[in-house]
Tab-separated table of C-alpha atoms in Angstrom:
chain	number	residue	atom	x	y	z
A	1	MET	CA	-28.746	-71.023	-86.530
A	2	PRO	CA	-25.204	-70.117	-85.444
A	3	ALA	CA	-24.693	-67.055	-83.229
A	4	LEU	CA	-23.450	-63.968	-84.980
A	5	PRO	CA	-19.808	-63.228	-84.208
A	6	THR	CA	-19.010	-60.187	-82.102
A	7	ALA	CA	-17.677	-57.287	-84.116
A	8	PRO	CA	-13.967	-56.579	-83.649
A	9	GLY	CA	-13.442	-54.209	-80.722
A	10	GLN	CA	-17.017	-54.618	-79.493
A	11	LYS	CA	-17.335	-55.667	-75.848
A	12	SER	CA	-19.780	-58.245	-74.593
A	13	PRO	CA	-22.443	-57.082	-72.089
A	14	ILE	CA	-20.542	-58.730	-69.233
A	15	GLU	CA	-17.277	-57.052	-70.216
A	16	SER	CA	-19.038	-53.706	-70.498
A	17	TYR	CA	-20.608	-54.098	-67.060
A	18	LEU	CA	-17.306	-55.087	-65.458
A	19	HIS	CA	-15.682	-52.078	-67.095
A	20	VAL	CA	-18.343	-49.783	-65.607
A	21	LEU	CA	-17.953	-51.414	-62.189
A	22	HIS	CA	-14.176	-51.094	-62.337
A	23	ALA	CA	-14.449	-47.423	-63.312
A	24	LEU	CA	-16.852	-46.760	-60.424
A	25	MET	CA	-14.508	-48.431	-57.945
A	26	LEU	CA	-11.514	-46.429	-59.186
A	27	ARG	CA	-13.480	-43.187	-59.069
A	28	ASP	CA	-14.721	-44.027	-55.595
A	29	MET	CA	-11.221	-44.659	-54.296
A	30	ARG	CA	-9.718	-41.571	-55.907
A	31	THR	CA	-12.543	-39.330	-54.733
A	32	ARG	CA	-12.420	-40.520	-51.139
A	33	PHE	CA	-8.741	-41.316	-50.676
A	34	GLY	CA	-6.975	-39.051	-53.151
A	35	ALA	CA	-4.653	-40.092	-55.935
A	36	SER	CA	-1.964	-41.491	-53.599
A	37	LEU	CA	-1.749	-44.729	-51.669
A	38	TRP	CA	-1.212	-42.725	-48.486
A	39	GLY	CA	-4.805	-41.542	-48.531
A	40	TYR	CA	-6.071	-45.087	-48.891
A	41	GLY	CA	-3.682	-46.223	-46.182
A	42	VAL	CA	-5.235	-43.760	-43.735
A	43	ILE	CA	-8.698	-45.224	-44.380
A	44	VAL	CA	-7.382	-48.765	-43.873
A	45	LEU	CA	-5.659	-47.805	-40.619
A	46	TRP	CA	-8.629	-45.878	-39.218
A	47	PRO	CA	-10.562	-48.926	-37.924
A	48	CYS	CA	-7.242	-50.385	-36.764
A	49	ALA	CA	-6.631	-47.254	-34.678
A	50	HIS	CA	-10.100	-47.675	-33.201
A	51	VAL	CA	-9.332	-51.231	-32.077
A	52	PHE	CA	-5.875	-50.412	-30.732
A	53	ALA	CA	-7.142	-47.355	-28.835
A	54	LEU	CA	-9.691	-49.596	-27.122
A	55	ILE	CA	-6.982	-52.120	-26.277
A	56	ALA	CA	-4.675	-49.394	-24.936
A	57	ILE	CA	-7.342	-47.922	-22.648
A	58	TYR	CA	-8.119	-51.255	-21.036
A	59	THR	CA	-4.441	-52.204	-20.837
A	60	PHE	CA	-3.464	-49.014	-19.004
A	61	GLN	CA	-6.392	-49.486	-16.625
A	62	LYS	CA	-5.150	-53.054	-16.037
A	63	LEU	CA	-8.607	-54.529	-16.532
A	64	ALA	CA	-8.712	-58.269	-17.049
A	65	ALA	CA	-10.273	-59.684	-20.197
A	66	PRO	CA	-13.643	-61.378	-19.543
A	67	LEU	CA	-12.382	-64.380	-21.525
A	68	GLY	CA	-8.864	-65.719	-21.842
A	69	ASP	CA	-5.747	-63.976	-20.613
A	70	ASN	CA	-5.157	-61.613	-23.527
A	71	ARG	CA	-6.997	-58.279	-23.566
A	72	ALA	CA	-5.928	-57.410	-27.098
A	73	LEU	CA	-7.302	-60.625	-28.571
A	74	PHE	CA	-10.595	-60.374	-26.691
A	75	PHE	CA	-11.348	-56.817	-27.791
A	76	ALA	CA	-10.139	-57.338	-31.358
A	77	THR	CA	-12.304	-60.422	-31.902
A	78	GLY	CA	-15.386	-58.474	-30.859
A	79	ALA	CA	-14.615	-55.113	-32.443
A	80	VAL	CA	-13.475	-56.171	-35.922
A	81	PRO	CA	-16.680	-57.917	-37.133
A	82	VAL	CA	-18.849	-55.135	-35.686
A	83	LEU	CA	-16.723	-52.459	-37.377
A	84	VAL	CA	-16.804	-54.332	-40.695
A	85	PHE	CA	-20.601	-54.363	-40.515
A	86	GLN	CA	-20.882	-50.704	-39.486
A	87	TYR	CA	-18.417	-49.370	-42.056
A	88	ILE	CA	-20.127	-51.174	-44.938
A	89	SER	CA	-23.637	-50.168	-43.850
A	90	ARG	CA	-22.600	-46.528	-43.483
A	91	GLU	CA	-20.407	-46.199	-46.558
A	92	VAL	CA	-23.004	-47.771	-48.870
A	93	MET	CA	-25.413	-45.029	-47.833
A	94	LYS	CA	-22.794	-42.314	-48.340
A	95	ALA	CA	-21.882	-43.713	-51.759
A	96	VAL	CA	-25.380	-43.086	-53.082
A	97	ILE	CA	-25.358	-39.521	-51.741
A	98	MET	CA	-21.951	-38.725	-53.237
A	99	ASN	CA	-22.306	-40.511	-56.572
A	100	ARG	CA	-25.961	-39.986	-57.467
A	101	PRO	CA	-25.080	-37.642	-60.406
A	102	LEU	CA	-23.358	-40.610	-62.073
A	103	THR	CA	-26.707	-42.381	-62.388
A	104	TYR	CA	-27.740	-39.832	-65.020
A	105	TYR	CA	-25.478	-41.751	-67.387
A	106	PRO	CA	-27.453	-44.610	-68.982
A	107	GLN	CA	-24.647	-47.107	-68.323
A	108	VAL	CA	-24.691	-46.496	-64.540
A	109	LYS	CA	-27.482	-47.710	-62.290
A	110	LEU	CA	-27.985	-47.051	-58.599
A	111	PHE	CA	-27.276	-50.725	-57.911
A	112	ASP	CA	-23.884	-50.374	-59.628
A	113	VAL	CA	-22.930	-47.527	-57.295
A	114	ILE	CA	-23.931	-49.635	-54.282
A	115	LEU	CA	-22.042	-52.726	-55.509
A	116	ALA	CA	-18.896	-50.744	-56.281
A	117	ARG	CA	-18.812	-49.263	-52.785
A	118	VAL	CA	-19.452	-52.672	-51.197
A	119	LEU	CA	-16.495	-54.190	-53.071
A	120	VAL	CA	-14.220	-51.310	-52.060
A	121	GLU	CA	-15.254	-51.672	-48.421
A	122	ILE	CA	-14.701	-55.449	-48.470
A	123	VAL	CA	-11.146	-54.963	-49.740
A	124	THR	CA	-10.538	-52.193	-47.200
A	125	GLY	CA	-11.884	-54.322	-44.357
A	126	PHE	CA	-9.740	-57.281	-45.390
A	127	LEU	CA	-6.594	-55.135	-45.419
A	128	ALA	CA	-7.499	-53.709	-42.006
A	129	LEU	CA	-7.926	-57.266	-40.692
A	130	VAL	CA	-4.469	-58.172	-42.019
A	131	VAL	CA	-2.947	-55.140	-40.269
A	132	ILE	CA	-4.677	-55.951	-36.975
A	133	CYS	CA	-3.570	-59.607	-37.118
A	134	SER	CA	-0.006	-58.510	-37.879
A	135	VAL	CA	0.080	-56.161	-34.889
A	136	LEU	CA	-1.408	-58.844	-32.640
A	137	ILE	CA	1.411	-61.195	-33.669
A	138	VAL	CA	3.991	-58.494	-32.911
A	139	ILE	CA	2.639	-57.924	-29.395
A	140	GLY	CA	2.594	-61.650	-28.703
A	141	ALA	CA	-1.059	-62.557	-29.287
A	142	ASP	CA	-2.070	-65.451	-31.530
A	143	PRO	CA	-4.674	-64.184	-34.046
A	144	ILE	CA	-5.359	-67.656	-35.483
A	145	PRO	CA	-8.716	-68.906	-34.106
A	146	ALA	CA	-9.258	-72.362	-32.718
A	147	GLN	CA	-12.071	-72.750	-35.273
A	148	PRO	CA	-11.005	-70.876	-38.444
A	149	PHE	CA	-14.113	-71.828	-40.442
A	150	THR	CA	-16.412	-70.393	-37.771
A	151	ALA	CA	-14.443	-67.137	-37.723
A	152	MET	CA	-14.496	-66.883	-41.518
A	153	CYS	CA	-18.268	-67.414	-41.573
A	154	GLY	CA	-18.617	-64.726	-38.908
A	155	TYR	CA	-16.795	-62.182	-41.069
A	156	LEU	CA	-18.884	-63.159	-44.103
A	157	ALA	CA	-22.012	-62.669	-41.991
A	158	ALA	CA	-20.722	-59.204	-41.048
A	159	ILE	CA	-20.449	-58.356	-44.765
A	160	ILE	CA	-23.952	-59.689	-45.476
A	161	LEU	CA	-25.415	-57.717	-42.577
A	162	GLY	CA	-23.529	-54.578	-43.628
A	163	VAL	CA	-24.865	-54.829	-47.181
A	164	GLY	CA	-28.381	-55.488	-45.896
A	165	ILE	CA	-28.511	-52.561	-43.478
A	166	GLY	CA	-26.691	-50.396	-46.030
A	167	THR	CA	-29.358	-50.932	-48.692
A	168	ILE	CA	-32.082	-50.220	-46.123
A	169	ASN	CA	-30.240	-46.982	-45.318
A	170	VAL	CA	-30.198	-46.083	-49.015
A	171	ALA	CA	-33.968	-46.537	-49.134
A	172	ILE	CA	-34.470	-44.481	-45.962
A	173	ILE	CA	-32.427	-41.500	-47.140
A	174	GLY	CA	-34.498	-41.525	-50.312
A	175	PHE	CA	-37.365	-40.386	-48.064
A	176	PHE	CA	-35.455	-38.726	-45.196
A	177	PRO	CA	-32.043	-37.276	-46.222
A	178	GLY	CA	-31.297	-36.436	-42.585
A	179	TRP	CA	-31.028	-40.152	-41.792
A	180	LEU	CA	-27.277	-39.902	-42.464
A	181	ILE	CA	-26.890	-38.164	-39.101
A	182	GLY	CA	-29.581	-40.293	-37.490
A	183	TYR	CA	-27.809	-43.509	-38.436
A	184	ALA	CA	-24.527	-42.205	-37.020
A	185	LEU	CA	-26.216	-41.806	-33.641
A	186	PHE	CA	-27.993	-45.152	-33.985
A	187	SER	CA	-24.646	-46.827	-34.785
A	188	ILE	CA	-23.255	-45.669	-31.455
A	189	ILE	CA	-26.114	-47.398	-29.650
A	190	LEU	CA	-25.575	-50.579	-31.677
A	191	TYR	CA	-21.850	-50.536	-30.984
A	192	VAL	CA	-22.154	-49.958	-27.235
A	193	SER	CA	-24.722	-52.759	-26.901
A	194	SER	CA	-22.856	-55.179	-29.179
A	195	GLY	CA	-20.605	-56.595	-26.468
A	196	VAL	CA	-17.294	-55.382	-27.879
A	197	MET	CA	-16.131	-54.222	-24.437
A	198	PHE	CA	-17.808	-56.930	-22.361
A	199	LEU	CA	-19.242	-60.432	-22.597
A	200	PRO	CA	-23.023	-60.179	-23.148
A	201	SER	CA	-23.714	-63.716	-21.901
A	202	TYR	CA	-22.564	-62.604	-18.432
A	203	MET	CA	-25.436	-60.120	-18.264
A	204	PRO	CA	-28.665	-60.990	-16.388
A	205	ASP	CA	-30.861	-63.364	-18.370
A	206	LYS	CA	-33.645	-60.815	-18.891
A	207	VAL	CA	-31.176	-58.253	-20.261
A	208	TYR	CA	-29.319	-60.797	-22.378
A	209	TYR	CA	-32.589	-62.028	-23.896
A	210	TRP	CA	-33.300	-58.601	-25.404
A	211	MET	CA	-29.677	-57.961	-26.331
A	212	LYS	CA	-29.725	-61.023	-28.591
A	213	TYR	CA	-32.053	-59.174	-30.959
A	214	ASN	CA	-29.114	-56.908	-31.812
A	215	PRO	CA	-27.492	-58.619	-34.840
A	216	ALA	CA	-24.245	-56.724	-34.219
A	217	MET	CA	-23.962	-58.418	-30.830
A	218	GLN	CA	-24.526	-61.786	-32.497
A	219	LEU	CA	-21.656	-60.995	-34.889
A	220	ALA	CA	-19.266	-60.236	-32.045
A	221	GLU	CA	-20.206	-63.445	-30.261
A	222	TRP	CA	-20.012	-65.407	-33.523
A	223	VAL	CA	-16.364	-64.526	-34.091
A	224	ARG	CA	-15.501	-64.794	-30.395
A	225	SER	CA	-16.930	-68.308	-30.290
A	226	ALA	CA	-14.283	-69.290	-32.848
A	227	TYR	CA	-11.515	-68.091	-30.505
A	228	TYR	CA	-13.057	-69.269	-27.241
A	229	PRO	CA	-14.978	-72.485	-28.070
A	230	TYR	CA	-14.789	-73.571	-24.433
A	231	ALA	CA	-16.882	-70.563	-23.329
A	232	GLY	CA	-20.134	-72.093	-24.584
A	233	ILE	CA	-21.221	-68.921	-26.408
A	234	GLN	CA	-24.593	-69.446	-28.064
A	235	VAL	CA	-25.093	-67.737	-31.444
A	236	ASP	CA	-28.240	-67.692	-33.567
A	237	TYR	CA	-26.475	-68.026	-36.919
A	238	LEU	CA	-29.666	-68.236	-38.958
A	239	TYR	CA	-31.037	-65.062	-37.363
A	240	VAL	CA	-27.993	-62.999	-38.348
A	241	VAL	CA	-27.817	-64.251	-41.941
A	242	MET	CA	-31.569	-64.020	-42.549
A	243	PHE	CA	-31.684	-60.561	-40.978
A	244	GLY	CA	-29.015	-59.352	-43.418
A	245	LEU	CA	-30.539	-61.047	-46.463
A	246	THR	CA	-34.039	-59.814	-45.625
A	247	CYS	CA	-32.808	-56.240	-45.196
A	248	ALA	CA	-30.913	-56.467	-48.485
A	249	SER	CA	-33.976	-57.780	-50.327
A	250	ILE	CA	-36.306	-55.132	-48.919
A	251	GLY	CA	-33.762	-52.366	-49.456
A	252	LEU	CA	-33.049	-53.299	-53.077
A	253	LEU	CA	-36.766	-53.562	-53.873
A	254	LEU	CA	-37.399	-50.110	-52.393
A	255	VAL	CA	-34.383	-48.646	-54.216
A	256	LYS	CA	-35.472	-50.105	-57.551
A	257	HIS	CA	-39.210	-49.480	-57.446
A	258	VAL	CA	-39.587	-46.452	-55.168
A	259	VAL	CA	-36.420	-44.417	-54.600
A	260	THR	CA	-35.241	-44.514	-58.221
A	261	LYS	CA	-38.647	-43.362	-59.476
A	262	MET	CA	-38.929	-40.646	-56.831
A	263	GLN	CA	-35.561	-39.125	-57.690
A	264	GLY	CA	-35.498	-40.005	-61.385
């Protein structure tokens, strides 16, 4: 029996979903950044300012980079993947807090709000990476890694981990709304112990053994290994990816079957 033709002007389910997702992304950007491109530009440049402030501090102190002869490249390769992970994991949680009233509309689900924010953060992170690479070129550093595929996989792992921890955060704030502040403090601990400002493998073996359980540290070393393949940096790739995917699976299950029902 042939399928019934779609009525003129009627959208398919996929088109309708993409329209909802597009509307959520536009609303998200306008709410957070304002109606102008300047507001969005500030958000893109914020992580860049973080990286360049770190570079400036160590440059003025004339501290040598633990690897290579370029301070800017060393700090940028460690900071960018960690910041990508932290921004996504934090902003996904904030998206649910800010946009929960939208879920009262039957077309909008909590998952849609999460996905829209993830896509916005991926685009924002990519633009920030472009800006950082451009500035590195201007100051004489080569931002092209010796192993481009390894670096690309490292950034993808940062996105996966950010989504995973972000969905876990959504589930946690469903029970404990104060976790928004708690995670901000926890992020500082993760960042300091992630090896952005030092090389973790140079730490004592007993300390380094426990530091490797920090997936953010694994991200920093993952991307750095693409720029410094001669350093022999050991990364547990499977641990990072499975950690992110497991967190995402658990978080989405809790959001769907527990949090949504609690706050429905």
